[in-house]
Amino acid sequence: MGIDEFGGGQKSQDVLVVTTNDVPGYRVDRVIGEVFGLTVRSRHIGSQIGAGLKSLVGGELKGLTKTLVETRNQAMERLIEQARARGANAVLMFRFDVTEAADVGTEVCAYGTAVVISPHA
């Protein structure tokens, strides 16, 4: 499995997403507000059995890692779509939140503050 299958991150060119409170060289012209992208993935019984067996001998659970990366990327894409739809060109203070959803799956929420930024004059 290649690095692309285990990595995530921003693929959008028109909406900058950062974990910081500001962007060096830019000013915040307008704060739009909170945006988020949410997805819930159910557990596949086969992967659960495989993960259980793998946990007995140790090592990375590559199937579950790949699923979590895909889930986080989907949540981030939804966050970017929402920011774009509200007129933002950046999301500041970006974070992920991951929780169990009623013992049937994993909820992943990507969230941050949608803003309009422009370069310092």
CSV table of C-alpha atoms in Angstrom, one decimal:
chain,number,residue,atom,x,y,z
A,1,MET,CA,0.0,0.0,0.0
A,2,GLY,CA,1.4,3.4,-1.0
A,3,ILE,CA,1.6,6.6,0.9
A,4,ASP,CA,-1.5,8.0,-0.9
A,5,GLU,CA,-3.6,5.4,0.8
A,6,PHE,CA,-2.4,6.4,4.3
A,7,GLY,CA,-2.2,10.1,3.9
A,8,GLY,CA,-4.8,12.8,3.9
A,9,GLY,CA,-4.9,16.5,3.8
A,10,GLN,CA,-6.1,19.3,1.6
A,11,LYS,CA,-6.8,18.8,-2.0
A,12,SER,CA,-8.7,22.0,-2.6
A,13,GLN,CA,-7.0,24.9,-4.3
A,14,ASP,CA,-9.6,27.6,-3.7
A,15,VAL,CA,-10.2,27.1,0.1
A,16,LEU,CA,-7.2,27.1,2.3
A,17,VAL,CA,-7.5,24.9,5.4
A,18,VAL,CA,-5.1,25.4,8.3
A,19,THR,CA,-4.9,24.4,12.0
A,20,THR,CA,-3.6,27.8,13.0
A,21,ASN,CA,-5.5,30.9,14.2
A,22,ASP,CA,-4.2,33.0,11.3
A,23,VAL,CA,-2.2,32.7,8.0
A,24,PRO,CA,1.1,34.6,7.9
A,25,GLY,CA,1.0,37.3,5.3
A,26,TYR,CA,-2.8,37.4,5.2
A,27,ARG,CA,-5.4,39.3,7.1
A,28,VAL,CA,-8.9,38.1,8.0
A,29,ASP,CA,-11.4,40.4,6.3
A,30,ARG,CA,-14.6,38.6,7.4
A,31,VAL,CA,-15.4,35.8,9.8
A,32,ILE,CA,-18.3,33.7,8.4
A,33,GLY,CA,-18.5,31.3,11.3
A,34,GLU,CA,-18.3,27.6,12.2
A,35,VAL,CA,-18.3,25.0,9.4
A,36,PHE,CA,-18.1,21.3,9.7
A,37,GLY,CA,-18.1,18.1,7.6
A,38,LEU,CA,-19.5,15.0,9.2
A,39,THR,CA,-19.6,11.3,8.2
A,40,VAL,CA,-20.4,8.1,10.0
A,41,ARG,CA,-18.9,4.8,8.9
A,42,SER,CA,-20.3,1.4,10.0
A,43,ARG,CA,-18.0,-1.4,10.8
A,44,HIS,CA,-17.6,-4.2,8.4
A,45,ILE,CA,-17.9,-7.6,10.1
A,46,GLY,CA,-15.0,-9.0,8.1
A,47,SER,CA,-12.7,-6.2,9.1
A,48,GLN,CA,-13.7,-6.5,12.7
A,49,ILE,CA,-12.8,-10.2,12.8
A,50,GLY,CA,-9.5,-9.5,11.0
A,51,ALA,CA,-8.7,-6.7,13.4
A,52,GLY,CA,-9.5,-8.9,16.3
A,53,LEU,CA,-7.1,-11.6,15.1
A,54,LYS,CA,-4.4,-9.1,14.2
A,55,SER,CA,-4.6,-7.6,17.7
A,56,LEU,CA,-3.6,-10.9,19.1
A,57,VAL,CA,-0.3,-10.9,17.3
A,58,GLY,CA,0.3,-7.2,17.1
A,59,GLY,CA,1.0,-4.8,14.3
A,60,GLU,CA,-0.8,-2.2,12.3
A,61,LEU,CA,-4.4,-2.8,11.3
A,62,LYS,CA,-3.9,-1.6,7.8
A,63,GLY,CA,-7.5,-2.1,6.6
A,64,LEU,CA,-8.8,0.0,9.5
A,65,THR,CA,-6.1,2.6,9.0
A,66,LYS,CA,-7.1,3.0,5.3
A,67,THR,CA,-10.8,3.2,6.2
A,68,LEU,CA,-10.1,5.9,8.8
A,69,VAL,CA,-8.0,7.9,6.3
A,70,GLU,CA,-10.8,7.7,3.7
A,71,THR,CA,-13.4,8.7,6.3
A,72,ARG,CA,-11.4,11.7,7.5
A,73,ASN,CA,-10.8,12.8,3.9
A,74,GLN,CA,-14.6,12.6,3.2
A,75,ALA,CA,-15.3,14.7,6.3
A,76,MET,CA,-12.7,17.3,5.2
A,77,GLU,CA,-14.2,17.4,1.7
A,78,ARG,CA,-17.6,18.1,3.2
A,79,LEU,CA,-16.1,20.9,5.4
A,80,ILE,CA,-14.5,22.5,2.4
A,81,GLU,CA,-17.8,22.3,0.4
A,82,GLN,CA,-19.7,24.0,3.2
A,83,ALA,CA,-17.0,26.7,3.6
A,84,ARG,CA,-17.1,27.4,-0.2
A,85,ALA,CA,-20.9,27.5,-0.3
A,86,ARG,CA,-20.9,30.1,2.5
A,87,GLY,CA,-18.4,32.3,0.6
A,88,ALA,CA,-15.2,31.5,2.5
A,89,ASN,CA,-11.8,31.1,1.0
A,90,ALA,CA,-10.2,29.8,4.1
A,91,VAL,CA,-10.9,27.7,7.2
A,92,LEU,CA,-8.9,28.5,10.3
A,93,MET,CA,-8.5,26.4,13.5
A,94,PHE,CA,-9.3,23.2,11.6
A,95,ARG,CA,-9.7,20.1,13.8
A,96,PHE,CA,-11.0,16.5,13.6
A,97,ASP,CA,-13.2,14.9,16.3
A,98,VAL,CA,-13.6,11.1,16.2
A,99,THR,CA,-16.2,9.3,18.4
A,100,GLU,CA,-18.0,6.0,18.5
A,101,ALA,CA,-21.5,6.2,17.1
A,102,ALA,CA,-23.9,4.0,19.1
A,103,ASP,CA,-21.5,1.0,19.0
A,104,VAL,CA,-22.2,0.5,15.2
A,105,GLY,CA,-19.6,2.8,13.7
A,106,THR,CA,-17.3,5.7,13.9
A,107,GLU,CA,-18.3,9.3,13.6
A,108,VAL,CA,-15.7,11.7,12.1
A,109,CYS,CA,-16.3,15.4,12.2
A,110,ALA,CA,-14.0,18.0,10.6
A,111,TYR,CA,-14.6,21.5,11.9
A,112,GLY,CA,-13.2,25.0,11.9
A,113,THR,CA,-13.9,28.7,11.4
A,114,ALA,CA,-14.8,29.8,7.9
A,115,VAL,CA,-13.3,33.2,6.9
A,116,VAL,CA,-12.4,35.4,4.0
A,117,ILE,CA,-8.7,36.3,3.9
A,118,SER,CA,-6.7,38.5,1.7
A,119,PRO,CA,-2.9,39.2,1.4
A,120,HIS,CA,-1.6,42.1,3.5
A,121,ALA,CA,-1.2,45.2,1.3
